[in-house]
């Protein structure tokens, strides 16, 4: 394809699945670097969300328990349940964010499977946000999901580019081990 030609809006799946043969010494494309940086920004947004949730946790819990009339807990029991719930949410969220940070590093290094995994997770996140909006359960605003949603879309655009795909699927030079020396 020359510089003046326009890319087709639709490409057959066979064309997309065709093996690419870029040189093994291919330089890291800007799309891969940007995709990894966007995943790191997504992690930072997750950290900010966890901090915000921790600060507002008591209000969220009291709001939820006010709706439930069958719960008969004393103030101390309610505090213990709230603290345990917050601990679980923070630990699980922290582990997920740590895994996502490791995936960002692996994407930057040029591995293909973390690129695919992050794109699948971003697709699920985008779909989940859409579904929550569609049923009217959640508004998409700057305070709720707009930041993470926009980062997920940008991650998808960066990591699904031709250059990012070619870089991740390039042939690798294998290190030759010498015995006895």
mmCIF file of the C-alpha atoms, coordinates in Angstrom:
data_MODEL
# 
_entry.id   MODEL 
# 
loop_
_atom_site.group_PDB 
_atom_site.id 
_atom_site.type_symbol 
_atom_site.label_atom_id 
_atom_site.label_alt_id 
_atom_site.label_comp_id 
_atom_site.label_asym_id 
_atom_site.label_entity_id 
_atom_site.label_seq_id 
_atom_site.pdbx_PDB_ins_code 
_atom_site.Cartn_x 
_atom_site.Cartn_y 
_atom_site.Cartn_z 
_atom_site.occupancy 
_atom_site.B_iso_or_equiv 
_atom_site.pdbx_formal_charge 
_atom_site.auth_seq_id 
_atom_site.auth_comp_id 
_atom_site.auth_asym_id 
_atom_site.auth_atom_id 
_atom_site.pdbx_PDB_model_num 
ATOM 1   C CA . UNK A 1 1   ? 0.000   0.000   0.000  1.00 0.00 ? 1   UNK A CA 1 
ATOM 2   C CA . UNK A 1 2   ? 1.418   3.358   -0.942 1.00 0.00 ? 2   UNK A CA 1 
ATOM 3   C CA . UNK A 1 3   ? 1.132   6.511   1.136  1.00 0.00 ? 3   UNK A CA 1 
ATOM 4   C CA . UNK A 1 4   ? -1.619  7.902   -1.094 1.00 0.00 ? 4   UNK A CA 1 
ATOM 5   C CA . UNK A 1 5   ? -3.852  4.822   -0.898 1.00 0.00 ? 5   UNK A CA 1 
ATOM 6   C CA . UNK A 1 6   ? -6.692  4.700   1.554  1.00 0.00 ? 6   UNK A CA 1 
ATOM 7   C CA . UNK A 1 7   ? -7.122  1.684   3.832  1.00 0.00 ? 7   UNK A CA 1 
ATOM 8   C CA . UNK A 1 8   ? -10.313 -0.285  3.479  1.00 0.00 ? 8   UNK A CA 1 
ATOM 9   C CA . UNK A 1 9   ? -12.872 0.140   6.240  1.00 0.00 ? 9   UNK A CA 1 
ATOM 10  C CA . UNK A 1 10  ? -13.266 -3.640  6.458  1.00 0.00 ? 10  UNK A CA 1 
ATOM 11  C CA . UNK A 1 11  ? -10.579 -6.238  6.127  1.00 0.00 ? 11  UNK A CA 1 
ATOM 12  C CA . UNK A 1 12  ? -11.262 -9.955  5.806  1.00 0.00 ? 12  UNK A CA 1 
ATOM 13  C CA . UNK A 1 13  ? -10.349 -11.964 8.931  1.00 0.00 ? 13  UNK A CA 1 
ATOM 14  C CA . UNK A 1 14  ? -7.946  -14.084 6.889  1.00 0.00 ? 14  UNK A CA 1 
ATOM 15  C CA . UNK A 1 15  ? -6.005  -10.962 5.953  1.00 0.00 ? 15  UNK A CA 1 
ATOM 16  C CA . UNK A 1 16  ? -5.768  -9.909  9.608  1.00 0.00 ? 16  UNK A CA 1 
ATOM 17  C CA . UNK A 1 17  ? -4.700  -13.386 10.742 1.00 0.00 ? 17  UNK A CA 1 
ATOM 18  C CA . UNK A 1 18  ? -2.015  -13.655 8.063  1.00 0.00 ? 18  UNK A CA 1 
ATOM 19  C CA . UNK A 1 19  ? 1.418   -13.882 9.698  1.00 0.00 ? 19  UNK A CA 1 
ATOM 20  C CA . UNK A 1 20  ? 3.405   -10.679 9.672  1.00 0.00 ? 20  UNK A CA 1 
ATOM 21  C CA . UNK A 1 21  ? 7.102   -10.749 8.988  1.00 0.00 ? 21  UNK A CA 1 
ATOM 22  C CA . UNK A 1 22  ? 8.645   -7.565  10.323 1.00 0.00 ? 22  UNK A CA 1 
ATOM 23  C CA . UNK A 1 23  ? 12.373  -7.597  10.985 1.00 0.00 ? 23  UNK A CA 1 
ATOM 24  C CA . UNK A 1 24  ? 13.460  -9.030  14.321 1.00 0.00 ? 24  UNK A CA 1 
ATOM 25  C CA . UNK A 1 25  ? 15.281  -5.787  15.122 1.00 0.00 ? 25  UNK A CA 1 
ATOM 26  C CA . UNK A 1 26  ? 12.138  -3.691  14.581 1.00 0.00 ? 26  UNK A CA 1 
ATOM 27  C CA . UNK A 1 27  ? 12.081  -0.558  16.717 1.00 0.00 ? 27  UNK A CA 1 
ATOM 28  C CA . UNK A 1 28  ? 9.345   -0.228  19.324 1.00 0.00 ? 28  UNK A CA 1 
ATOM 29  C CA . UNK A 1 29  ? 6.486   1.692   17.677 1.00 0.00 ? 29  UNK A CA 1 
ATOM 30  C CA . UNK A 1 30  ? 4.894   4.724   19.305 1.00 0.00 ? 30  UNK A CA 1 
ATOM 31  C CA . UNK A 1 31  ? 1.586   2.837   19.504 1.00 0.00 ? 31  UNK A CA 1 
ATOM 32  C CA . UNK A 1 32  ? 3.123   0.171   21.759 1.00 0.00 ? 32  UNK A CA 1 
ATOM 33  C CA . UNK A 1 33  ? 4.751   2.779   23.996 1.00 0.00 ? 33  UNK A CA 1 
ATOM 34  C CA . UNK A 1 34  ? 1.516   4.783   24.148 1.00 0.00 ? 34  UNK A CA 1 
ATOM 35  C CA . UNK A 1 35  ? -0.528  1.643   24.862 1.00 0.00 ? 35  UNK A CA 1 
ATOM 36  C CA . UNK A 1 36  ? 1.735   0.650   27.752 1.00 0.00 ? 36  UNK A CA 1 
ATOM 37  C CA . UNK A 1 37  ? 1.664   4.222   29.103 1.00 0.00 ? 37  UNK A CA 1 
ATOM 38  C CA . UNK A 1 38  ? -2.142  4.268   28.884 1.00 0.00 ? 38  UNK A CA 1 
ATOM 39  C CA . UNK A 1 39  ? -2.320  1.000   30.827 1.00 0.00 ? 39  UNK A CA 1 
ATOM 40  C CA . UNK A 1 40  ? -0.133  2.619   33.514 1.00 0.00 ? 40  UNK A CA 1 
ATOM 41  C CA . UNK A 1 41  ? -2.501  5.623   33.529 1.00 0.00 ? 41  UNK A CA 1 
ATOM 42  C CA . UNK A 1 42  ? -5.387  3.154   33.896 1.00 0.00 ? 42  UNK A CA 1 
ATOM 43  C CA . UNK A 1 43  ? -3.603  1.694   36.942 1.00 0.00 ? 43  UNK A CA 1 
ATOM 44  C CA . UNK A 1 44  ? -3.148  5.185   38.408 1.00 0.00 ? 44  UNK A CA 1 
ATOM 45  C CA . UNK A 1 45  ? -6.851  5.897   37.825 1.00 0.00 ? 45  UNK A CA 1 
ATOM 46  C CA . UNK A 1 46  ? -7.616  2.641   39.654 1.00 0.00 ? 46  UNK A CA 1 
ATOM 47  C CA . UNK A 1 47  ? -5.421  3.686   42.571 1.00 0.00 ? 47  UNK A CA 1 
ATOM 48  C CA . UNK A 1 48  ? -7.235  7.024   42.721 1.00 0.00 ? 48  UNK A CA 1 
ATOM 49  C CA . UNK A 1 49  ? -10.577 5.194   42.659 1.00 0.00 ? 49  UNK A CA 1 
ATOM 50  C CA . UNK A 1 50  ? -9.525  2.889   45.505 1.00 0.00 ? 50  UNK A CA 1 
ATOM 51  C CA . UNK A 1 51  ? -8.361  5.863   47.587 1.00 0.00 ? 51  UNK A CA 1 
ATOM 52  C CA . UNK A 1 52  ? -11.624 7.685   46.907 1.00 0.00 ? 52  UNK A CA 1 
ATOM 53  C CA . UNK A 1 53  ? -13.618 4.598   47.860 1.00 0.00 ? 53  UNK A CA 1 
ATOM 54  C CA . UNK A 1 54  ? -11.632 4.164   51.081 1.00 0.00 ? 54  UNK A CA 1 
ATOM 55  C CA . UNK A 1 55  ? -12.293 7.788   52.038 1.00 0.00 ? 55  UNK A CA 1 
ATOM 56  C CA . UNK A 1 56  ? -16.029 7.470   51.334 1.00 0.00 ? 56  UNK A CA 1 
ATOM 57  C CA . UNK A 1 57  ? -16.410 3.885   52.582 1.00 0.00 ? 57  UNK A CA 1 
ATOM 58  C CA . UNK A 1 58  ? -18.336 4.640   55.787 1.00 0.00 ? 58  UNK A CA 1 
ATOM 59  C CA . UNK A 1 59  ? -20.901 6.689   53.871 1.00 0.00 ? 59  UNK A CA 1 
ATOM 60  C CA . UNK A 1 60  ? -21.312 3.990   51.227 1.00 0.00 ? 60  UNK A CA 1 
ATOM 61  C CA . UNK A 1 61  ? -21.769 1.269   53.846 1.00 0.00 ? 61  UNK A CA 1 
ATOM 62  C CA . UNK A 1 62  ? -24.200 3.239   55.986 1.00 0.00 ? 62  UNK A CA 1 
ATOM 63  C CA . UNK A 1 63  ? -26.207 4.117   52.868 1.00 0.00 ? 63  UNK A CA 1 
ATOM 64  C CA . UNK A 1 64  ? -26.396 0.455   51.877 1.00 0.00 ? 64  UNK A CA 1 
ATOM 65  C CA . UNK A 1 65  ? -27.294 -0.778  55.368 1.00 0.00 ? 65  UNK A CA 1 
ATOM 66  C CA . UNK A 1 66  ? -29.991 1.889   55.739 1.00 0.00 ? 66  UNK A CA 1 
ATOM 67  C CA . UNK A 1 67  ? -31.804 0.248   52.825 1.00 0.00 ? 67  UNK A CA 1 
ATOM 68  C CA . UNK A 1 68  ? -31.666 -3.188  54.478 1.00 0.00 ? 68  UNK A CA 1 
ATOM 69  C CA . UNK A 1 69  ? -34.123 -3.390  57.352 1.00 0.00 ? 69  UNK A CA 1 
ATOM 70  C CA . UNK A 1 70  ? -33.463 -7.047  58.286 1.00 0.00 ? 70  UNK A CA 1 
ATOM 71  C CA . UNK A 1 71  ? -29.903 -6.426  59.508 1.00 0.00 ? 71  UNK A CA 1 
ATOM 72  C CA . UNK A 1 72  ? -29.618 -6.247  63.285 1.00 0.00 ? 72  UNK A CA 1 
ATOM 73  C CA . UNK A 1 73  ? -26.016 -5.287  63.990 1.00 0.00 ? 73  UNK A CA 1 
ATOM 74  C CA . UNK A 1 74  ? -24.655 -3.153  66.761 1.00 0.00 ? 74  UNK A CA 1 
ATOM 75  C CA . UNK A 1 75  ? -22.402 -0.182  65.973 1.00 0.00 ? 75  UNK A CA 1 
ATOM 76  C CA . UNK A 1 76  ? -19.234 -2.139  66.759 1.00 0.00 ? 76  UNK A CA 1 
ATOM 77  C CA . UNK A 1 77  ? -20.320 -5.126  64.668 1.00 0.00 ? 77  UNK A CA 1 
ATOM 78  C CA . UNK A 1 78  ? -21.204 -2.839  61.779 1.00 0.00 ? 78  UNK A CA 1 
ATOM 79  C CA . UNK A 1 79  ? -17.786 -1.172  62.041 1.00 0.00 ? 79  UNK A CA 1 
ATOM 80  C CA . UNK A 1 80  ? -16.045 -4.570  62.020 1.00 0.00 ? 80  UNK A CA 1 
ATOM 81  C CA . UNK A 1 81  ? -18.024 -5.704  58.964 1.00 0.00 ? 81  UNK A CA 1 
ATOM 82  C CA . UNK A 1 82  ? -17.300 -2.389  57.205 1.00 0.00 ? 82  UNK A CA 1 
ATOM 83  C CA . UNK A 1 83  ? -13.568 -2.617  57.972 1.00 0.00 ? 83  UNK A CA 1 
ATOM 84  C CA . UNK A 1 84  ? -13.401 -6.231  56.768 1.00 0.00 ? 84  UNK A CA 1 
ATOM 85  C CA . UNK A 1 85  ? -15.257 -5.327  53.575 1.00 0.00 ? 85  UNK A CA 1 
ATOM 86  C CA . UNK A 1 86  ? -12.954 -2.392  52.897 1.00 0.00 ? 86  UNK A CA 1 
ATOM 87  C CA . UNK A 1 87  ? -9.882  -4.554  53.493 1.00 0.00 ? 87  UNK A CA 1 
ATOM 88  C CA . UNK A 1 88  ? -11.125 -7.187  51.038 1.00 0.00 ? 88  UNK A CA 1 
ATOM 89  C CA . UNK A 1 89  ? -11.948 -4.580  48.375 1.00 0.00 ? 89  UNK A CA 1 
ATOM 90  C CA . UNK A 1 90  ? -8.573  -2.843  48.768 1.00 0.00 ? 90  UNK A CA 1 
ATOM 91  C CA . UNK A 1 91  ? -6.559  -6.086  48.683 1.00 0.00 ? 91  UNK A CA 1 
ATOM 92  C CA . UNK A 1 92  ? -8.407  -7.507  45.652 1.00 0.00 ? 92  UNK A CA 1 
ATOM 93  C CA . UNK A 1 93  ? -8.257  -4.145  43.876 1.00 0.00 ? 93  UNK A CA 1 
ATOM 94  C CA . UNK A 1 94  ? -4.560  -3.781  44.664 1.00 0.00 ? 94  UNK A CA 1 
ATOM 95  C CA . UNK A 1 95  ? -3.760  -7.244  43.308 1.00 0.00 ? 95  UNK A CA 1 
ATOM 96  C CA . UNK A 1 96  ? -5.706  -6.526  40.104 1.00 0.00 ? 96  UNK A CA 1 
ATOM 97  C CA . UNK A 1 97  ? -3.891  -3.216  39.654 1.00 0.00 ? 97  UNK A CA 1 
ATOM 98  C CA . UNK A 1 98  ? -0.522  -4.872  40.285 1.00 0.00 ? 98  UNK A CA 1 
ATOM 99  C CA . UNK A 1 99  ? -1.261  -7.514  37.647 1.00 0.00 ? 99  UNK A CA 1 
ATOM 100 C CA . UNK A 1 100 ? -2.315  -4.768  35.235 1.00 0.00 ? 100 UNK A CA 1 
ATOM 101 C CA . UNK A 1 101 ? 0.954   -2.916  35.917 1.00 0.00 ? 101 UNK A CA 1 
ATOM 102 C CA . UNK A 1 102 ? 2.958   -6.080  35.171 1.00 0.00 ? 102 UNK A CA 1 
ATOM 103 C CA . UNK A 1 103 ? 0.974   -6.456  31.928 1.00 0.00 ? 103 UNK A CA 1 
ATOM 104 C CA . UNK A 1 104 ? 1.902   -2.870  30.993 1.00 0.00 ? 104 UNK A CA 1 
ATOM 105 C CA . UNK A 1 105 ? 5.600   -3.677  31.419 1.00 0.00 ? 105 UNK A CA 1 
ATOM 106 C CA . UNK A 1 106 ? 5.246   -6.865  29.346 1.00 0.00 ? 106 UNK A CA 1 
ATOM 107 C CA . UNK A 1 107 ? 3.440   -4.923  26.613 1.00 0.00 ? 107 UNK A CA 1 
ATOM 108 C CA . UNK A 1 108 ? 6.256   -2.381  26.596 1.00 0.00 ? 108 UNK A CA 1 
ATOM 109 C CA . UNK A 1 109 ? 8.762   -5.228  26.214 1.00 0.00 ? 109 UNK A CA 1 
ATOM 110 C CA . UNK A 1 110 ? 6.853   -6.369  23.135 1.00 0.00 ? 110 UNK A CA 1 
ATOM 111 C CA . UNK A 1 111 ? 5.104   -9.572  24.185 1.00 0.00 ? 111 UNK A CA 1 
ATOM 112 C CA . UNK A 1 112 ? 1.896   -10.431 22.340 1.00 0.00 ? 112 UNK A CA 1 
ATOM 113 C CA . UNK A 1 113 ? -0.170  -12.315 24.952 1.00 0.00 ? 113 UNK A CA 1 
ATOM 114 C CA . UNK A 1 114 ? -0.329  -9.396  27.437 1.00 0.00 ? 114 UNK A CA 1 
ATOM 115 C CA . UNK A 1 115 ? -1.354  -7.080  24.585 1.00 0.00 ? 115 UNK A CA 1 
ATOM 116 C CA . UNK A 1 116 ? -4.208  -9.425  23.692 1.00 0.00 ? 116 UNK A CA 1 
ATOM 117 C CA . UNK A 1 117 ? -5.199  -9.925  27.349 1.00 0.00 ? 117 UNK A CA 1 
ATOM 118 C CA . UNK A 1 118 ? -5.294  -6.175  28.028 1.00 0.00 ? 118 UNK A CA 1 
ATOM 119 C CA . UNK A 1 119 ? -7.394  -5.615  24.900 1.00 0.00 ? 119 UNK A CA 1 
ATOM 120 C CA . UNK A 1 120 ? -9.852  -8.318  26.040 1.00 0.00 ? 120 UNK A CA 1 
ATOM 121 C CA . UNK A 1 121 ? -10.048 -6.801  29.541 1.00 0.00 ? 121 UNK A CA 1 
ATOM 122 C CA . UNK A 1 122 ? -10.564 -3.333  28.056 1.00 0.00 ? 122 UNK A CA 1 
ATOM 123 C CA . UNK A 1 123 ? -13.330 -4.698  25.839 1.00 0.00 ? 123 UNK A CA 1 
ATOM 124 C CA . UNK A 1 124 ? -15.036 -6.244  28.863 1.00 0.00 ? 124 UNK A CA 1 
ATOM 125 C CA . UNK A 1 125 ? -14.681 -2.989  30.819 1.00 0.00 ? 125 UNK A CA 1 
ATOM 126 C CA . UNK A 1 126 ? -16.120 -0.927  27.955 1.00 0.00 ? 126 UNK A CA 1 
ATOM 127 C CA . UNK A 1 127 ? -18.970 -3.415  27.509 1.00 0.00 ? 127 UNK A CA 1 
ATOM 128 C CA . UNK A 1 128 ? -19.687 -3.417  31.246 1.00 0.00 ? 128 UNK A CA 1 
ATOM 129 C CA . UNK A 1 129 ? -19.833 0.384   31.342 1.00 0.00 ? 129 UNK A CA 1 
ATOM 130 C CA . UNK A 1 130 ? -22.148 0.400   28.354 1.00 0.00 ? 130 UNK A CA 1 
ATOM 131 C CA . UNK A 1 131 ? -24.416 -2.260  29.858 1.00 0.00 ? 131 UNK A CA 1 
ATOM 132 C CA . UNK A 1 132 ? -24.637 -0.386  33.170 1.00 0.00 ? 132 UNK A CA 1 
ATOM 133 C CA . UNK A 1 133 ? -25.485 2.814   31.310 1.00 0.00 ? 133 UNK A CA 1 
ATOM 134 C CA . UNK A 1 134 ? -27.993 1.037   29.057 1.00 0.00 ? 134 UNK A CA 1 
ATOM 135 C CA . UNK A 1 135 ? -30.046 -0.387  31.903 1.00 0.00 ? 135 UNK A CA 1 
ATOM 136 C CA . UNK A 1 136 ? -30.022 3.042   33.539 1.00 0.00 ? 136 UNK A CA 1 
ATOM 137 C CA . UNK A 1 137 ? -28.119 1.886   36.592 1.00 0.00 ? 137 UNK A CA 1 
ATOM 138 C CA . UNK A 1 138 ? -25.088 4.123   36.089 1.00 0.00 ? 138 UNK A CA 1 
ATOM 139 C CA . UNK A 1 139 ? -24.447 7.536   34.601 1.00 0.00 ? 139 UNK A CA 1 
ATOM 140 C CA . UNK A 1 140 ? -21.230 8.044   32.686 1.00 0.00 ? 140 UNK A CA 1 
ATOM 141 C CA . UNK A 1 141 ? -19.727 11.169  34.218 1.00 0.00 ? 141 UNK A CA 1 
ATOM 142 C CA . UNK A 1 142 ? -16.267 12.411  35.075 1.00 0.00 ? 142 UNK A CA 1 
ATOM 143 C CA . UNK A 1 143 ? -16.827 11.378  38.714 1.00 0.00 ? 143 UNK A CA 1 
ATOM 144 C CA . UNK A 1 144 ? -17.881 7.831   37.809 1.00 0.00 ? 144 UNK A CA 1 
ATOM 145 C CA . UNK A 1 145 ? -16.576 6.008   34.730 1.00 0.00 ? 145 UNK A CA 1 
ATOM 146 C CA . UNK A 1 146 ? -15.690 8.562   32.063 1.00 0.00 ? 146 UNK A CA 1 
ATOM 147 C CA . UNK A 1 147 ? -11.965 8.581   32.860 1.00 0.00 ? 147 UNK A CA 1 
ATOM 148 C CA . UNK A 1 148 ? -11.520 4.808   32.909 1.00 0.00 ? 148 UNK A CA 1 
ATOM 149 C CA . UNK A 1 149 ? -13.815 4.379   29.911 1.00 0.00 ? 149 UNK A CA 1 
ATOM 150 C CA . UNK A 1 150 ? -11.829 6.856   27.830 1.00 0.00 ? 150 UNK A CA 1 
ATOM 151 C CA . UNK A 1 151 ? -8.538  5.238   28.878 1.00 0.00 ? 151 UNK A CA 1 
ATOM 152 C CA . UNK A 1 152 ? -9.890  1.806   27.904 1.00 0.00 ? 152 UNK A CA 1 
ATOM 153 C CA . UNK A 1 153 ? -10.897 3.103   24.473 1.00 0.00 ? 153 UNK A CA 1 
ATOM 154 C CA . UNK A 1 154 ? -7.492  4.701   23.940 1.00 0.00 ? 154 UNK A CA 1 
ATOM 155 C CA . UNK A 1 155 ? -5.757  1.490   25.053 1.00 0.00 ? 155 UNK A CA 1 
ATOM 156 C CA . UNK A 1 156 ? -7.815  -0.456  22.507 1.00 0.00 ? 156 UNK A CA 1 
ATOM 157 C CA . UNK A 1 157 ? -6.916  1.988   19.729 1.00 0.00 ? 157 UNK A CA 1 
ATOM 158 C CA . UNK A 1 158 ? -3.205  1.970   20.536 1.00 0.00 ? 158 UNK A CA 1 
ATOM 159 C CA . UNK A 1 159 ? -2.717  -1.747  21.088 1.00 0.00 ? 159 UNK A CA 1 
ATOM 160 C CA . UNK A 1 160 ? -4.837  -2.843  18.123 1.00 0.00 ? 160 UNK A CA 1 
ATOM 161 C CA . UNK A 1 161 ? -2.830  -0.775  15.646 1.00 0.00 ? 161 UNK A CA 1 
ATOM 162 C CA . UNK A 1 162 ? -0.947  -2.520  12.861 1.00 0.00 ? 162 UNK A CA 1 
ATOM 163 C CA . UNK A 1 163 ? 2.417   -1.367  14.173 1.00 0.00 ? 163 UNK A CA 1 
ATOM 164 C CA . UNK A 1 164 ? 1.730   -2.616  17.725 1.00 0.00 ? 164 UNK A CA 1 
ATOM 165 C CA . UNK A 1 165 ? 0.551   -5.948  16.339 1.00 0.00 ? 165 UNK A CA 1 
ATOM 166 C CA . UNK A 1 166 ? 3.593   -6.290  14.086 1.00 0.00 ? 166 UNK A CA 1 
ATOM 167 C CA . UNK A 1 167 ? 5.968   -5.435  16.931 1.00 0.00 ? 167 UNK A CA 1 
ATOM 168 C CA . UNK A 1 168 ? 4.363   -7.927  19.302 1.00 0.00 ? 168 UNK A CA 1 
ATOM 169 C CA . UNK A 1 169 ? 4.329   -10.680 16.680 1.00 0.00 ? 169 UNK A CA 1 
ATOM 170 C CA . UNK A 1 170 ? 7.820   -10.095 15.276 1.00 0.00 ? 170 UNK A CA 1 
ATOM 171 C CA . UNK A 1 171 ? 10.304  -12.951 15.213 1.00 0.00 ? 171 UNK A CA 1 
ATOM 172 C CA . UNK A 1 172 ? 12.627  -12.916 18.190 1.00 0.00 ? 172 UNK A CA 1 
ATOM 173 C CA . UNK A 1 173 ? 16.332  -13.511 18.210 1.00 0.00 ? 173 UNK A CA 1 
ATOM 174 C CA . UNK A 1 174 ? 17.116  -16.459 20.385 1.00 0.00 ? 174 UNK A CA 1 
ATOM 175 C CA . UNK A 1 175 ? 20.045  -16.349 22.735 1.00 0.00 ? 175 UNK A CA 1 
ATOM 176 C CA . UNK A 1 176 ? 22.548  -19.084 22.031 1.00 0.00 ? 176 UNK A CA 1 
ATOM 177 C CA . UNK A 1 177 ? 23.929  -20.759 25.116 1.00 0.00 ? 177 UNK A CA 1 
ATOM 178 C CA . UNK A 1 178 ? 27.432  -22.078 24.966 1.00 0.00 ? 178 UNK A CA 1 
ATOM 179 C CA . UNK A 1 179 ? 28.479  -24.999 27.068 1.00 0.00 ? 179 UNK A CA 1 
ATOM 180 C CA . UNK A 1 180 ? 31.646  -24.962 29.037 1.00 0.00 ? 180 UNK A CA 1 
ATOM 181 C CA . UNK A 1 181 ? 32.519  -21.468 28.456 1.00 0.00 ? 181 UNK A CA 1 
# 
